[in-house]
Short mmCIF file of C-alpha atoms and ligand atoms in Angstrom, two decimals:
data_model
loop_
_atom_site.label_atom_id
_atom_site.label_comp_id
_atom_site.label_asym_id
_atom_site.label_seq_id
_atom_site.Cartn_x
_atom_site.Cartn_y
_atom_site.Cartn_z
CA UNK A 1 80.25 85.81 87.79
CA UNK A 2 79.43 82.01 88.33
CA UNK A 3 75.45 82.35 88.40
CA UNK A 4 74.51 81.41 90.95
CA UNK A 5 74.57 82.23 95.49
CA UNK A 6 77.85 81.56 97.27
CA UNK A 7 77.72 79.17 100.41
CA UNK A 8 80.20 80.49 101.74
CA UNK A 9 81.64 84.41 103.47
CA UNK A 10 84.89 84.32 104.56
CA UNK A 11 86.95 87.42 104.81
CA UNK A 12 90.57 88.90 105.86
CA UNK A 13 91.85 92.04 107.43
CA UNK A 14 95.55 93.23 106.04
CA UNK A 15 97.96 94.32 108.92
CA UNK A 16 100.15 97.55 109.95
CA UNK A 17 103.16 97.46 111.53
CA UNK A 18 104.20 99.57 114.41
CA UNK A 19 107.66 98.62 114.56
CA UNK A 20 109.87 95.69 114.19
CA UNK A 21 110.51 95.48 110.27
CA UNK A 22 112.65 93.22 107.85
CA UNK A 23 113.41 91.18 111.25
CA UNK A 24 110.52 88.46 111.02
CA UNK A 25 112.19 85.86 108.79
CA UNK A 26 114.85 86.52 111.47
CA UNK A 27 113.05 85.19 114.51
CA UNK A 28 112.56 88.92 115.85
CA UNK A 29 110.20 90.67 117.76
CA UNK A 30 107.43 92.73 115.30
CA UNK A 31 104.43 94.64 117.00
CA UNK A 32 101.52 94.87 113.87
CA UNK A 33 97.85 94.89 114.49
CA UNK A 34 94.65 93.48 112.10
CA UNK A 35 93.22 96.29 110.32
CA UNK A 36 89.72 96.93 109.00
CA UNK A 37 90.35 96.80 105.78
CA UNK A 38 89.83 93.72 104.16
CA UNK A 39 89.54 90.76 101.54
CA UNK A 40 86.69 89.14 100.62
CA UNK A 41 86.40 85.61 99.40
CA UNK A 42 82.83 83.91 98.67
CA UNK A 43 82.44 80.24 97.78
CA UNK A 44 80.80 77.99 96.83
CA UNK A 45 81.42 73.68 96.19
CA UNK A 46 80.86 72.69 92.56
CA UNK A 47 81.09 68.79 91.81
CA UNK A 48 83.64 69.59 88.73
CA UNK A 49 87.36 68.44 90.06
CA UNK A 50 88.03 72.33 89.65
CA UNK A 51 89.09 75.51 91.19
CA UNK A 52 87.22 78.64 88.93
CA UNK A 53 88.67 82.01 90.66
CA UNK A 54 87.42 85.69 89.85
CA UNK A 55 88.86 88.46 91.52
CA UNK A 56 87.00 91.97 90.97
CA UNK A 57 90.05 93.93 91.79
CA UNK A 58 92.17 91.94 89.08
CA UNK A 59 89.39 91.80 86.20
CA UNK A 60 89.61 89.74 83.29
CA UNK A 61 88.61 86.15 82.86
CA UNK A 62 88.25 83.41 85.74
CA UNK A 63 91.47 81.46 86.31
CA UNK A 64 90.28 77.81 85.83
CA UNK A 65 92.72 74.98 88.03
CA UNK A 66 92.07 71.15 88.33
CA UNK A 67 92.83 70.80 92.09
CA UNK A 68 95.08 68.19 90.83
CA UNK A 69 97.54 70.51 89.37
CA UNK A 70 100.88 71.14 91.46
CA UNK A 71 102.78 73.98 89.28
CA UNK A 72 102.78 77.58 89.58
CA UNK A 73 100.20 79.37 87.19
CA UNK A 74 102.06 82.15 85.09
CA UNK A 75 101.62 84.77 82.81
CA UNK A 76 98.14 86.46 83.40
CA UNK A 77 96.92 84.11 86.25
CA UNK A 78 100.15 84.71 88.15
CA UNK A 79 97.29 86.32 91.08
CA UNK A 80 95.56 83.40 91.63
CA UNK A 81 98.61 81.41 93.24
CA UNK A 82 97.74 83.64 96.31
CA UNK A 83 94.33 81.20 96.05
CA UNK A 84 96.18 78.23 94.39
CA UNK A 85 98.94 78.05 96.48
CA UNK A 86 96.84 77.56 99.93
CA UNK A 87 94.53 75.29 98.34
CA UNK A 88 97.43 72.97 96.90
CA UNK A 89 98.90 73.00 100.35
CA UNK A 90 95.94 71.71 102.49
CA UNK A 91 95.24 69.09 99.62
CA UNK A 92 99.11 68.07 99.71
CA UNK A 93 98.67 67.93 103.81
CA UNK A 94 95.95 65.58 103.56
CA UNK A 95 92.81 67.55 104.30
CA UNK A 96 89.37 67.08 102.85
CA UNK A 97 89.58 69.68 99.66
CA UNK A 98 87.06 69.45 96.50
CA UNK A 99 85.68 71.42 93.67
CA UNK A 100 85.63 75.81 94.61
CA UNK A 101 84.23 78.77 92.70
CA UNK A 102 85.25 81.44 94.51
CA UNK A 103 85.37 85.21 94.36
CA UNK A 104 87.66 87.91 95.58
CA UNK A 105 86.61 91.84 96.30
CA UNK A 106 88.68 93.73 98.94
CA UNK A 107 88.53 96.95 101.02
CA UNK A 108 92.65 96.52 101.42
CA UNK A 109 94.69 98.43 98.62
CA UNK A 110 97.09 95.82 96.99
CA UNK A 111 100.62 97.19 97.50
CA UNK A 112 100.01 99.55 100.09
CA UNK A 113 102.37 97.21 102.64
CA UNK A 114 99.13 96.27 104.30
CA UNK A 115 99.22 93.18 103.54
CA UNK A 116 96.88 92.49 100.92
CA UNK A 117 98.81 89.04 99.85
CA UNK A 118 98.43 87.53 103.50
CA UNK A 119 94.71 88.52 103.40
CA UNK A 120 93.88 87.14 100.09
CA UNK A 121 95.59 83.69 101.10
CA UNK A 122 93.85 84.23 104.51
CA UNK A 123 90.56 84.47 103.15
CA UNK A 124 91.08 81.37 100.52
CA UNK A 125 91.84 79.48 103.77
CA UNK A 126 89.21 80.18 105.71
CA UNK A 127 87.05 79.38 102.78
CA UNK A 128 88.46 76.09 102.10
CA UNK A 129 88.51 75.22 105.77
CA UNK A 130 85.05 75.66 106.05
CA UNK A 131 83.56 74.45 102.77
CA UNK A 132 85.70 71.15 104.34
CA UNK A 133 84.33 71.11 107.32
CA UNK A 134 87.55 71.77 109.51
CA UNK A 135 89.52 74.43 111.12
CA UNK A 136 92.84 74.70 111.61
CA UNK A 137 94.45 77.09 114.70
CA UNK A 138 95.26 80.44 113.15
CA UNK A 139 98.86 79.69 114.06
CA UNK A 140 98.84 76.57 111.73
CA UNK A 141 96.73 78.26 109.07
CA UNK A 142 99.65 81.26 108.83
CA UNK A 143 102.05 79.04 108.22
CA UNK A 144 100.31 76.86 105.99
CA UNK A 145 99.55 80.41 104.19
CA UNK A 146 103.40 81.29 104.54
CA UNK A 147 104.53 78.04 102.82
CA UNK A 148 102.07 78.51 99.81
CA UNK A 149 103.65 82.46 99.09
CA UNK A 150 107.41 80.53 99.49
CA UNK A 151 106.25 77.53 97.29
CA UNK A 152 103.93 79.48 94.77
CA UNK A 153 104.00 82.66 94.39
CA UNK A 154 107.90 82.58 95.26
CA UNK A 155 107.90 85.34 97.91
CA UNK A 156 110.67 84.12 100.90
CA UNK A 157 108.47 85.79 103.26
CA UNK A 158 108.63 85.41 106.77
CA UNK A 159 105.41 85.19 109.42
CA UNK A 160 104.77 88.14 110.43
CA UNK A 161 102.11 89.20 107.88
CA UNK A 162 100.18 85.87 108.15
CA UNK A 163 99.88 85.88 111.87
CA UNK A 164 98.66 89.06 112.19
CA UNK A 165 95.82 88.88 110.07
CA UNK A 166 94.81 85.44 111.16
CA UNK A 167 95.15 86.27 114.92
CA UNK A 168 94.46 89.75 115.41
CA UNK A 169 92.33 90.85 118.09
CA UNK A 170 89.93 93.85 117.96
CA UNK A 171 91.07 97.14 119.38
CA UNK A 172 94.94 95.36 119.75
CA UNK A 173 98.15 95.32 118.88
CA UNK A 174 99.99 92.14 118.20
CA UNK A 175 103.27 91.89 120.37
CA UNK A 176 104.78 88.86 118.19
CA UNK A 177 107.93 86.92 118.91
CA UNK A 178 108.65 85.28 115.51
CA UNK A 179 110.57 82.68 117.17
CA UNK A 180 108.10 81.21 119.23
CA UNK A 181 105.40 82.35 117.03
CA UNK A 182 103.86 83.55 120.28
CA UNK A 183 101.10 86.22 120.00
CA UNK A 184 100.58 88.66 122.81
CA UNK A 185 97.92 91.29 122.76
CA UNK A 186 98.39 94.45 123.97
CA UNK A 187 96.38 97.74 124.06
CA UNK A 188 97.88 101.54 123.21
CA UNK A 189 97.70 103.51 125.72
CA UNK A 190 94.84 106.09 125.97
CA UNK A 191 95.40 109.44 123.82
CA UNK A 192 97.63 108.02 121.52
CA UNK A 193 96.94 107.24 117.64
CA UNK A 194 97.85 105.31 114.80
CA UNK A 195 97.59 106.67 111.18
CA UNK A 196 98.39 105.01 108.42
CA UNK A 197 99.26 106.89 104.89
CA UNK A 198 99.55 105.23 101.67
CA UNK A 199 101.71 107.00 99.50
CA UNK A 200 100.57 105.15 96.62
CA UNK A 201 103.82 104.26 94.88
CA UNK A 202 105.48 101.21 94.75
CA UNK A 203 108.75 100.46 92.74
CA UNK A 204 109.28 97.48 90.78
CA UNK A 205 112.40 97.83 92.69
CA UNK A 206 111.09 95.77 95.65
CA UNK A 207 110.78 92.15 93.18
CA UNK A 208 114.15 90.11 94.24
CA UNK A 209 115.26 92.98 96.41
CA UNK A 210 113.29 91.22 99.55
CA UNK A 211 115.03 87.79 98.89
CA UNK A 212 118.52 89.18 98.83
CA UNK A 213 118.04 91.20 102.13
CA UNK A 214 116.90 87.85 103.88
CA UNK A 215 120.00 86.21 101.91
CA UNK A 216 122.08 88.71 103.11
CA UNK A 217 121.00 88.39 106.89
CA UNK A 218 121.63 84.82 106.33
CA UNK A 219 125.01 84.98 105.23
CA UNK A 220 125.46 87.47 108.72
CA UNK A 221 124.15 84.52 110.74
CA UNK A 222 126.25 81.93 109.20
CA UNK A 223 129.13 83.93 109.40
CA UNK A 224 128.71 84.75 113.30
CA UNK A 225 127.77 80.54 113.88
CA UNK A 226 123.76 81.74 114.75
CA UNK A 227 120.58 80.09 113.16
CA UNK A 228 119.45 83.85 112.79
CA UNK A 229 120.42 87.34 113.93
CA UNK A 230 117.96 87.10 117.13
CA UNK A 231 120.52 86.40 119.42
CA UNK A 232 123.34 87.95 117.86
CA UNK A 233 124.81 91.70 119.51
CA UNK A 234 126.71 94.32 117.87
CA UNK A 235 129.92 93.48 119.67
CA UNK A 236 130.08 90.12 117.49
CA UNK A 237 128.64 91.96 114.66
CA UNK A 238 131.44 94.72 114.91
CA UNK A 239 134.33 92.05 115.34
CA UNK A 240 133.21 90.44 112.28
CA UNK A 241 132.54 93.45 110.14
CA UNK A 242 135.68 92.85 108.42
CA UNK A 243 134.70 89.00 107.11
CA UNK A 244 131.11 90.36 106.85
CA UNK A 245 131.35 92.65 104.58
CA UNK A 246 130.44 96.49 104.34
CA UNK A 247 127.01 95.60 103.14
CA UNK A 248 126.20 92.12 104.97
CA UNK A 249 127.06 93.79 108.45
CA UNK A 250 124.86 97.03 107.80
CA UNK A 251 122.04 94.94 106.95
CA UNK A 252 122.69 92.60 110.32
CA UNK A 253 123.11 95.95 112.71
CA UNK A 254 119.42 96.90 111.70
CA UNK A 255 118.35 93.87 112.42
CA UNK A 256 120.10 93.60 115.58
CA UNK A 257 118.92 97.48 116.17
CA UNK A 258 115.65 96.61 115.78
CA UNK A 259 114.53 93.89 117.34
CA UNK A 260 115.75 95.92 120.44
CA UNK A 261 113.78 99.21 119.53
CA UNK A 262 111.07 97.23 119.26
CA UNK A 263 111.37 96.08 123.33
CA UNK A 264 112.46 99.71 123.57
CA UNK A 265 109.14 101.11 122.53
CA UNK A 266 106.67 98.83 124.39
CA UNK A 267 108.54 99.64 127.28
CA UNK A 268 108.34 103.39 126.73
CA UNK A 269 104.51 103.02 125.92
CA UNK A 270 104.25 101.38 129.35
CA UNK A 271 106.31 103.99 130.97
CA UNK A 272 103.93 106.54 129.99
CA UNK A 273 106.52 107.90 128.04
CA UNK A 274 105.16 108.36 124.23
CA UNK A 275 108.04 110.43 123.09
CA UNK A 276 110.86 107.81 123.94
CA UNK A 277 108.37 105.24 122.29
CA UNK A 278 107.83 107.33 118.93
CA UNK A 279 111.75 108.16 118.90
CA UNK A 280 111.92 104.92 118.33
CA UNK A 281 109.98 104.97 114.98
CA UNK A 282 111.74 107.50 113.37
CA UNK A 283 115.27 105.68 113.94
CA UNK A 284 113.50 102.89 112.30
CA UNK A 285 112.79 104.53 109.66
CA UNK A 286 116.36 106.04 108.97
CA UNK A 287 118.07 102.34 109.93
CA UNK A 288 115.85 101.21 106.92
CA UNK A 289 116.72 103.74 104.48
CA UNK A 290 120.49 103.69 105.32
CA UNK A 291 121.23 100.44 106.52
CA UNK A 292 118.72 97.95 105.06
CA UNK A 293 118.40 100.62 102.25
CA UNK A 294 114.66 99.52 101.59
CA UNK A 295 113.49 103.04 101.56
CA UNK A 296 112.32 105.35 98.81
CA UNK A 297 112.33 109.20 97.90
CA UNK A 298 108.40 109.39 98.76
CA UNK A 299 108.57 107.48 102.03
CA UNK A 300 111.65 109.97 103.34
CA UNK A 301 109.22 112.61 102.55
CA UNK A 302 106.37 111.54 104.23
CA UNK A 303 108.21 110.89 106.85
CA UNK A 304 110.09 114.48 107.16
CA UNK A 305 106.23 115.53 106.71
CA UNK A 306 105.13 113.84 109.41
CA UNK A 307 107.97 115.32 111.76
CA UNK A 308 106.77 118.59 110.65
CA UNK A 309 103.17 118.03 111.68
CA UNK A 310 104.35 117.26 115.18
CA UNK A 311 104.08 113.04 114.69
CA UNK A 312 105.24 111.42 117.74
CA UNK A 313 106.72 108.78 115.57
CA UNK A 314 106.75 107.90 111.90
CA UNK A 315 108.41 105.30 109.64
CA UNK A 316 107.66 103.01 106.11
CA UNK A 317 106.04 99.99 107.04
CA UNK A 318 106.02 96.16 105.18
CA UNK A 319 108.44 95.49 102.79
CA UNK A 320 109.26 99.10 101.54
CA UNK A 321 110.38 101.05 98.12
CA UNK A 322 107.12 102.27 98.31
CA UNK A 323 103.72 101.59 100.16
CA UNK A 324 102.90 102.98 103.44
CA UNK A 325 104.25 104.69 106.05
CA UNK A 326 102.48 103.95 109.96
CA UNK A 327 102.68 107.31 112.28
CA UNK A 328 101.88 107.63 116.17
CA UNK A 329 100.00 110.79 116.69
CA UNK A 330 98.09 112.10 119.89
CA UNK A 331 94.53 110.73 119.17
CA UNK A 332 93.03 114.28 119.53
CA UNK A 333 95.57 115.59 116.37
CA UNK A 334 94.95 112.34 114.37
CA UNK A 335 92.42 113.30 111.83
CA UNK A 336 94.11 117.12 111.31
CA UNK A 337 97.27 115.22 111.15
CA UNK A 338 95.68 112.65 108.37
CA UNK A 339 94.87 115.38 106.61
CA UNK A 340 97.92 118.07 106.50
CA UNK A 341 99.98 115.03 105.90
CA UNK A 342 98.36 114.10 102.64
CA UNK A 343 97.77 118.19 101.53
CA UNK A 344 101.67 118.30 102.20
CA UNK A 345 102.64 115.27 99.88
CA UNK A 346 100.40 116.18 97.21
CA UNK A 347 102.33 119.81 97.55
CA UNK A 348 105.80 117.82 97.63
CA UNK A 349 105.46 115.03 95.16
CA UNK A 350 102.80 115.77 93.05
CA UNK A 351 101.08 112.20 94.49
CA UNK A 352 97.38 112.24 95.99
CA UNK A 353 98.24 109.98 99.01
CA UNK A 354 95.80 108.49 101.16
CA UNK A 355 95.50 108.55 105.02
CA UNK A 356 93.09 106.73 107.60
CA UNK A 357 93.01 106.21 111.59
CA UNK A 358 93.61 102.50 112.57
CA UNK A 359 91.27 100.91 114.18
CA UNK A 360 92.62 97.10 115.27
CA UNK A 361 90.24 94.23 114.66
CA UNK A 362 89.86 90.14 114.92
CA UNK A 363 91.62 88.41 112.79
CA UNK A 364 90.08 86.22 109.70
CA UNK A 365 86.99 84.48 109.51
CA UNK A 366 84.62 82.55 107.86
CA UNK A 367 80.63 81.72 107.89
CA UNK A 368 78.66 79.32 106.14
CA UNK A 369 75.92 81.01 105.07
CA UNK A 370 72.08 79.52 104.96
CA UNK A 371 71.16 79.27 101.44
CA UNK A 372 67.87 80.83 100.56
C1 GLA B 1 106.79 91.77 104.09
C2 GLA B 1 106.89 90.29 104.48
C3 GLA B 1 106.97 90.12 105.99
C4 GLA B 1 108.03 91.03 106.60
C5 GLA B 1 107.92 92.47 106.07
C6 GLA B 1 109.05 93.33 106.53
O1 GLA B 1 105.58 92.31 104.52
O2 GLA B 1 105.78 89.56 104.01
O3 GLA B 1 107.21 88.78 106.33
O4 GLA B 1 109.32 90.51 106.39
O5 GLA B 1 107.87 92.50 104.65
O6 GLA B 1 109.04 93.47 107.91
#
């Protein structure tokens, strides 16, 4: 696109989620792991006072930015504030930024709820990190990553997304309080599964939607006296329902619900007990469809699906009206399971999903490479 050899490989993984969702930007508990499937970003420094971006999945034109510029791009280069956005914040904290032409491919469907926005920004970083010569901890470079989706691409988001792809750890899951932003790996146990399946729609829906479910969990905290919903129970939930609001104190129960199924199911996992654990999943999955209503007609199905193909556990996953759903299967049923699930939806909704076995990996990274 640029003619001529990048310097530099950098690269992100996108995330599931096994459980813990819409409680993040709520300083819950969320349990995702770094997939492989993944964003790639090659670089290379240019002595023009310019950013040049090309990204193979968007097409089109390169987006052209002097690194000067602090506004959001619109219109057709809306994509690039994924890049923009993280490069405006390291120049605006003070580190050693110049001249980038960089280009995107990716592995990671966008809109899938894997992710793919937290990898893209995740790769940019890592690429701008290293054609400065620095490197920040992957806890700092998520939410330096986090602040450019708030202050760019306009996305309240909270941390979940960015931490797990910047601090995964192959063959892991990511037990992640988002309070103290501490990271805990932990394995599945042996025999048990993860499939992910895509169910390829996504409703335009979801744009504003996310905001007003964090505004309405705000309102809940406010209300009870609490910074967030981490700390509040149902008992003060249920004596405020009244001032809450029928609406406002639904949305606060899920989150309240599941921040404990998500201690519910690593405990069950430890216990041996894979049923309890998946149990789990499927309330999930009906607290977000009735009480954060952030569900969809395809994701009930594939979820019903699932339950009919003997899924320990199965619920919609990221942000919702559409995307993916993340199942627990035995791992000796997961690749019949991958497929009967995707045969079924086709037969259901007329949709050619798509379904893969996770496989957790490291988080992002970056290499310089030798020129030759
Ligand atoms: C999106 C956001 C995350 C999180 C999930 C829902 O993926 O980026 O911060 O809130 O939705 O759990």
């Amino acid at each position: 696109m640029f003619g001529g050899r990048p310097e530099i490989a950098a690269r992100s993984p996108g995330r599931i989620n096994v459980i813990g969702e819409h409680v993040d930007y709520q300083e819950g508990l969320v349990l995702p792991a770094a997939i492989d499937r993944y964003v790639f970003a090659h670089a290379r420094r240019i002595d023009a006072p310019q950013l040049r971006l090309w990204s193979a999945e968007i097409g089109g034109r390169p987006v052209t930015v002097g690194i000067g510029h602090s506004e959001p791009l619109t219109g057709s280069d809306f994509w690039a504030n994924y890049v923009f956005g993280v490069f405006a914040q390291y120049r605006d904290a003070g580190h050693p930024v110049g001249g980038l032409e960089i280009t995107f491919e990716a592995t990671l469907p966008a809109g899938a709820g894997m992710s793919s926005s937290a990898a893209i920004e995740a790769a940019t970083a890592l690429a701008v990190e290293t054609a400065g010569g620095f490197s920040l901890p992957a806890r700092d470079r998520a939410l330096l990553c986090q602040r450019a989706d708030h202050d760019y691409v306009g996305v309240p988001c909270g941390i979940m997304d960015q931490l797990a792809v910047n601090s995964g750890v192959a063959g892991h899951l990511l037990e992640i309080d988002c309070r103290s932003l501490g990271v805990t790996p932990t394995s599945l146990p042996d025999g048990l599964s993860l499939v992910a399946v895509d169910s390829k729609v996504k409703h335009t829906l979801a744009d504003g939607e996310y905001g007003k479910r964090r505004a309405d969990c705000e309102a809940a905290a406010g209300q009870l006296g609490l910074p967030t919903l981490r700390d509040a129970t149902l008992a003060q939930i249920d004596a405020a329902a009244a001032a809450l609001g029928g609406r406002v104190a639904r949305r606060a129960r899920h989150v309240v619900r599941e921040i404990a199924r998500v201690r519910e199911f690593i405990a069950a996992l430890q216990a041996g007990n894979a049923g309890d654990a998946g149990q789990r999943m499927f309330d999930s999955h009906a607290s977000l469809r009735d009480d954060y209503e952030v569900s969809c007609d395809e994701l009930d199905q594939l979820v019903a699906i699932a339950a009919s193909h003997g899924a320990l556990g199965s619920r919609l996953m990221g942000g919702g009206f559409g995307g993916s759903t993340i199942n627990l299967v035995r791992s000796a049923e997961a690749d019949a399971f991958a497929a009967d699930v995707i045969a079924d939806y086709a037969e259901c909704c007329g949709i050619e999903g798509s379904a893969f076995v996770v496989h957790p990996v490291a988080g992002a990274g970056a290499q310089k490479e030798v020129a030759s």
